[in-house]
Amino acid sequence: MSRSLREVVFVDGVRTPFGKAGPKGIYAETRADDLVVRCIRELLRRNPSLPPERVDEVAIAATTQIGDQGLTIGRSAALLAGLPKSVPGFAIDRMCAGAMTAVTTTASGIAFGAYDVAIAGGVEHMGHHPMGEGVDPNPRFLSEKIVDPSALVMGSTAENLHDRFPHLTKERADAFALASQQKYAKALANGQIGPELVPVATRSAEQGWGLATADEPPRPQTTLDGLGTLKTPFRPHGHVTAGNAAGLNDGATGCLLAAEEVALELGLTVGMRLVGFGFAGVEPEVMGVGPIPATEKALASTGLSIDDIGLFELNEAFAVQVLAFLDHYGIADDDERVNPWGGAIAVGHPLASSGVRLMTQLSRQFAERPDVRYGLTAMCIGIGMGGTVIWENPNWEGAAK
């Protein structure tokens, strides 16, 4: 039996404001699954021409799938959001690229014809579930030297990147981090960041009910001198600090995917068109280089080159990780195509949710940039991986890139 693949489109994306993890964070007493529920309901509210029963799958990622992030969160969140009980759902995990993998997995099903419409996203409440909670690494990892002990500590892998590429200095990392804060602040002031946010009711036993409407992590007062004074917690006299890395955060994301023909049938907006994707494994000790071979895979499978990419949304888990990617491709640290609205160093990185944040921002940038045809979202992934997804701008007017 021969089959033809269908075009898959990103219709819409939303996210909660991102919060700081911990007892003083805005979501300290808010459940993780309730954050996902808000995203699902908002997608349906913003796209009223989509009958809820037309949603064929709900895929939600979480890195730590226990407690309020457990119970097959894709299915449980779908029920809690009020979707018909006929709509199935599942949980997925690829650490930081969980939501990215939720998108590529459901998009593949749409292309194949198994689904017409899907919701994909991710959540991480690092205040409730610190990274590594409940994990029991097999002792063979270390006893048989399958990985170096540093491979299990993400900050240490970033220090390893600085060792491997000594020209990626702390000064460059700090400068990149400062630019991230500045670009985020400018995008916020311009109204480019904000329309995708879903207000979330928050609860505090001490302060009562509140409403989260803005990201908590950004530090607009950041200065280069201030970054230079921060401690290096992963190594004495090291390079990685709280200022040039993403923080510990809480938040959720969600997006609506559909076959292009179905989106047009239902009157849904086409935000961007999926072109291809790639995932790759690397040495776990330097997991930050993962986006490089993942991007090579994605480019090879689509017949594109890095010169065809007009916008880059790169997850800033650590500044050095993004710098390694840029250096590999000969892209300047301050290239205006890269994270034009800032990145995770400013806004935060609630692990499994971040992939859809990247996609949502790229889709909104496409709407402003009809001169750009292709964009790329990429991220490094714990335990030595990288992921890249390439998208096409439906607003492209035929100009260069």
PDB file of N, CA and C in Angstrom, residues 233-278:
ATOM      1  N   PRO A 233      29.287  27.722  40.674  1.00  0.00           N
ATOM      2  CA  PRO A 233      28.947  26.641  41.602  1.00  0.00           C
ATOM      3  C   PRO A 233      29.386  25.250  41.163  1.00  0.00           C
ATOM      4  N   PHE A 234      29.666  25.055  39.888  1.00  0.00           N
ATOM      5  CA  PHE A 234      29.985  23.720  39.414  1.00  0.00           C
ATOM      6  C   PHE A 234      31.478  23.411  39.429  1.00  0.00           C
ATOM      7  N   ARG A 235      32.294  24.472  39.643  1.00  0.00           N
ATOM      8  CA  ARG A 235      33.736  24.264  39.661  1.00  0.00           C
ATOM      9  C   ARG A 235      34.401  25.517  40.234  1.00  0.00           C
ATOM     10  N   PRO A 236      35.351  25.372  41.138  1.00  0.00           N
ATOM     11  CA  PRO A 236      36.084  26.559  41.608  1.00  0.00           C
ATOM     12  C   PRO A 236      36.765  27.257  40.433  1.00  0.00           C
ATOM     13  N   HIS A 237      36.636  28.568  40.389  1.00  0.00           N
ATOM     14  CA  HIS A 237      37.243  29.358  39.309  1.00  0.00           C
ATOM     15  C   HIS A 237      36.765  28.893  37.944  1.00  0.00           C
ATOM     16  N   GLY A 238      35.483  28.489  37.887  1.00  0.00           N
ATOM     17  CA  GLY A 238      34.920  27.987  36.636  1.00  0.00           C
ATOM     18  C   GLY A 238      34.361  29.097  35.764  1.00  0.00           C
ATOM     19  N   HIS A 239      33.435  28.721  34.890  1.00  0.00           N
ATOM     20  CA  HIS A 239      32.887  29.638  33.894  1.00  0.00           C
ATOM     21  C   HIS A 239      31.368  29.801  34.008  1.00  0.00           C
ATOM     22  N   VAL A 240      30.682  28.770  34.458  1.00  0.00           N
ATOM     23  CA  VAL A 240      29.218  28.743  34.450  1.00  0.00           C
ATOM     24  C   VAL A 240      28.685  29.339  35.742  1.00  0.00           C
ATOM     25  N   THR A 241      27.788  30.319  35.611  1.00  0.00           N
ATOM     26  CA  THR A 241      27.200  30.988  36.765  1.00  0.00           C
ATOM     27  C   THR A 241      25.683  31.023  36.623  1.00  0.00           C
ATOM     28  N   ALA A 242      25.031  31.495  37.675  1.00  0.00           N
ATOM     29  CA  ALA A 242      23.585  31.677  37.608  1.00  0.00           C
ATOM     30  C   ALA A 242      23.200  32.742  36.595  1.00  0.00           C
ATOM     31  N   GLY A 243      24.155  33.572  36.200  1.00  0.00           N
ATOM     32  CA  GLY A 243      23.872  34.645  35.253  1.00  0.00           C
ATOM     33  C   GLY A 243      24.003  34.270  33.803  1.00  0.00           C
ATOM     34  N   ASN A 244      24.853  33.292  33.486  1.00  0.00           N
ATOM     35  CA  ASN A 244      25.010  32.897  32.072  1.00  0.00           C
ATOM     36  C   ASN A 244      24.447  31.509  31.802  1.00  0.00           C
ATOM     37  N   ALA A 245      23.480  31.112  32.614  1.00  0.00           N
ATOM     38  CA  ALA A 245      22.749  29.862  32.430  1.00  0.00           C
ATOM     39  C   ALA A 245      21.285  30.116  32.754  1.00  0.00           C
ATOM     40  N   ALA A 246      20.414  29.258  32.247  1.00  0.00           N
ATOM     41  CA  ALA A 246      19.000  29.353  32.605  1.00  0.00           C
ATOM     42  C   ALA A 246      18.823  28.957  34.063  1.00  0.00           C
ATOM     43  N   GLY A 247      17.788  29.480  34.686  1.00  0.00           N
ATOM     44  CA  GLY A 247      17.536  29.182  36.086  1.00  0.00           C
ATOM     45  C   GLY A 247      16.725  27.920  36.283  1.00  0.00           C
ATOM     46  N   LEU A 248      16.261  27.727  37.521  1.00  0.00           N
ATOM     47  CA  LEU A 248      15.350  26.635  37.863  1.00  0.00           C
ATOM     48  C   LEU A 248      13.952  27.224  37.865  1.00  0.00           C
ATOM     49  N   ASN A 249      13.077  26.668  37.034  1.00  0.00           N
ATOM     50  CA  ASN A 249      11.822  27.352  36.749  1.00  0.00           C
ATOM     51  C   ASN A 249      10.607  26.426  36.728  1.00  0.00           C
ATOM     52  N   ASP A 250       9.449  27.050  36.835  1.00  0.00           N
ATOM     53  CA  ASP A 250       8.162  26.372  36.725  1.00  0.00           C
ATOM     54  C   ASP A 250       7.405  26.970  35.536  1.00  0.00           C
ATOM     55  N   GLY A 251       6.702  26.128  34.791  1.00  0.00           N
ATOM     56  CA  GLY A 251       5.897  26.655  33.694  1.00  0.00           C
ATOM     57  C   GLY A 251       5.402  25.559  32.776  1.00  0.00           C
ATOM     58  N   ALA A 252       4.488  25.932  31.894  1.00  0.00           N
ATOM     59  CA  ALA A 252       3.906  24.978  30.944  1.00  0.00           C
ATOM     60  C   ALA A 252       3.690  25.653  29.603  1.00  0.00           C
ATOM     61  N   THR A 253       3.673  24.833  28.560  1.00  0.00           N
ATOM     62  CA  THR A 253       3.437  25.305  27.193  1.00  0.00           C
ATOM     63  C   THR A 253       2.458  24.369  26.500  1.00  0.00           C
ATOM     64  N   GLY A 254       1.838  24.871  25.448  1.00  0.00           N
ATOM     65  CA  GLY A 254       0.959  24.026  24.636  1.00  0.00           C
ATOM     66  C   GLY A 254       0.840  24.605  23.244  1.00  0.00           C
ATOM     67  N   CYS A 255       0.660  23.738  22.267  1.00  0.00           N
ATOM     68  CA  CYS A 255       0.463  24.210  20.898  1.00  0.00           C
ATOM     69  C   CYS A 255      -0.539  23.319  20.178  1.00  0.00           C
ATOM     70  N   LEU A 256      -1.084  23.884  19.124  1.00  0.00           N
ATOM     71  CA  LEU A 256      -2.069  23.198  18.300  1.00  0.00           C
ATOM     72  C   LEU A 256      -1.443  22.886  16.952  1.00  0.00           C
ATOM     73  N   LEU A 257      -1.451  21.612  16.576  1.00  0.00           N
ATOM     74  CA  LEU A 257      -0.918  21.146  15.304  1.00  0.00           C
ATOM     75  C   LEU A 257      -2.043  20.534  14.483  1.00  0.00           C
ATOM     76  N   ALA A 258      -1.919  20.637  13.174  1.00  0.00           N
ATOM     77  CA  ALA A 258      -2.965  20.071  12.317  1.00  0.00           C
ATOM     78  C   ALA A 258      -2.404  19.775  10.940  1.00  0.00           C
ATOM     79  N   ALA A 259      -3.079  18.894  10.216  1.00  0.00           N
ATOM     80  CA  ALA A 259      -2.794  18.749   8.796  1.00  0.00           C
ATOM     81  C   ALA A 259      -3.201  20.047   8.117  1.00  0.00           C
ATOM     82  N   GLU A 260      -2.415  20.521   7.183  1.00  0.00           N
ATOM     83  CA  GLU A 260      -2.706  21.822   6.588  1.00  0.00           C
ATOM     84  C   GLU A 260      -4.093  21.852   5.954  1.00  0.00           C
ATOM     85  N   GLU A 261      -4.459  20.780   5.301  1.00  0.00           N
ATOM     86  CA  GLU A 261      -5.769  20.746   4.655  1.00  0.00           C
ATOM     87  C   GLU A 261      -6.903  20.809   5.681  1.00  0.00           C
ATOM     88  N   VAL A 262      -6.675  20.206   6.841  1.00  0.00           N
ATOM     89  CA  VAL A 262      -7.680  20.235   7.907  1.00  0.00           C
ATOM     90  C   VAL A 262      -7.739  21.619   8.541  1.00  0.00           C
ATOM     91  N   ALA A 263      -6.589  22.256   8.730  1.00  0.00           N
ATOM     92  CA  ALA A 263      -6.573  23.609   9.270  1.00  0.00           C
ATOM     93  C   ALA A 263      -7.365  24.552   8.378  1.00  0.00           C
ATOM     94  N   LEU A 264      -7.190  24.435   7.070  1.00  0.00           N
ATOM     95  CA  LEU A 264      -7.926  25.284   6.139  1.00  0.00           C
ATOM     96  C   LEU A 264      -9.411  24.962   6.173  1.00  0.00           C
ATOM     97  N   GLU A 265      -9.741  23.688   6.273  1.00  0.00           N
ATOM     98  CA  GLU A 265     -11.146  23.264   6.350  1.00  0.00           C
ATOM     99  C   GLU A 265     -11.841  23.862   7.576  1.00  0.00           C
ATOM    100  N   LEU A 266     -11.128  23.900   8.702  1.00  0.00           N
ATOM    101  CA  LEU A 266     -11.708  24.376   9.954  1.00  0.00           C
ATOM    102  C   LEU A 266     -11.539  25.880  10.161  1.00  0.00           C
ATOM    103  N   GLY A 267     -10.884  26.547   9.247  1.00  0.00           N
ATOM    104  CA  GLY A 267     -10.687  27.972   9.381  1.00  0.00           C
ATOM    105  C   GLY A 267      -9.648  28.340  10.422  1.00  0.00           C
ATOM    106  N   LEU A 268      -8.663  27.476  10.625  1.00  0.00           N
ATOM    107  CA  LEU A 268      -7.600  27.728  11.596  1.00  0.00           C
ATOM    108  C   LEU A 268      -6.440  28.469  10.926  1.00  0.00           C
ATOM    109  N   THR A 269      -5.758  29.276  11.695  1.00  0.00           N
ATOM    110  CA  THR A 269      -4.613  30.020  11.190  1.00  0.00           C
ATOM    111  C   THR A 269      -3.417  29.094  11.007  1.00  0.00           C
ATOM    112  N   VAL A 270      -2.675  29.303   9.945  1.00  0.00           N
ATOM    113  CA  VAL A 270      -1.429  28.556   9.735  1.00  0.00           C
ATOM    114  C   VAL A 270      -0.277  29.446  10.179  1.00  0.00           C
ATOM    115  N   GLY A 271       0.322  29.110  11.324  1.00  0.00           N
ATOM    116  CA  GLY A 271       1.417  29.915  11.844  1.00  0.00           C
ATOM    117  C   GLY A 271       2.744  29.586  11.198  1.00  0.00           C
ATOM    118  N   MET A 272       2.977  28.315  10.962  1.00  0.00           N
ATOM    119  CA  MET A 272       4.177  27.877  10.243  1.00  0.00           C
ATOM    120  C   MET A 272       3.999  26.426   9.823  1.00  0.00           C
ATOM    121  N   ARG A 273       4.824  26.026   8.879  1.00  0.00           N
ATOM    122  CA  ARG A 273       4.717  24.696   8.267  1.00  0.00           C
ATOM    123  C   ARG A 273       5.958  23.878   8.628  1.00  0.00           C
ATOM    124  N   LEU A 274       5.740  22.656   9.082  1.00  0.00           N
ATOM    125  CA  LEU A 274       6.862  21.788   9.437  1.00  0.00           C
ATOM    126  C   LEU A 274       7.615  21.357   8.184  1.00  0.00           C
ATOM    127  N   VAL A 275       8.927  21.514   8.215  1.00  0.00           N
ATOM    128  CA  VAL A 275       9.773  21.118   7.086  1.00  0.00           C
ATOM    129  C   VAL A 275      10.501  19.815   7.393  1.00  0.00           C
ATOM    130  N   GLY A 276      11.051  19.690   8.597  1.00  0.00           N
ATOM    131  CA  GLY A 276      11.772  18.474   8.972  1.00  0.00           C
ATOM    132  C   GLY A 276      12.352  18.614  10.360  1.00  0.00           C
ATOM    133  N   PHE A 277      12.886  17.517  10.871  1.00  0.00           N
ATOM    134  CA  PHE A 277      13.491  17.563  12.208  1.00  0.00           C
ATOM    135  C   PHE A 277      14.563  16.492  12.323  1.00  0.00           C
ATOM    136  N   GLY A 278      15.380  16.620  13.357  1.00  0.00           N
ATOM    137  CA  GLY A 278      16.421  15.622  13.603  1.00  0.00           C
ATOM    138  C   GLY A 278      16.798  15.601  15.074  1.00  0.00           C
TER     139      GLY A 278
END
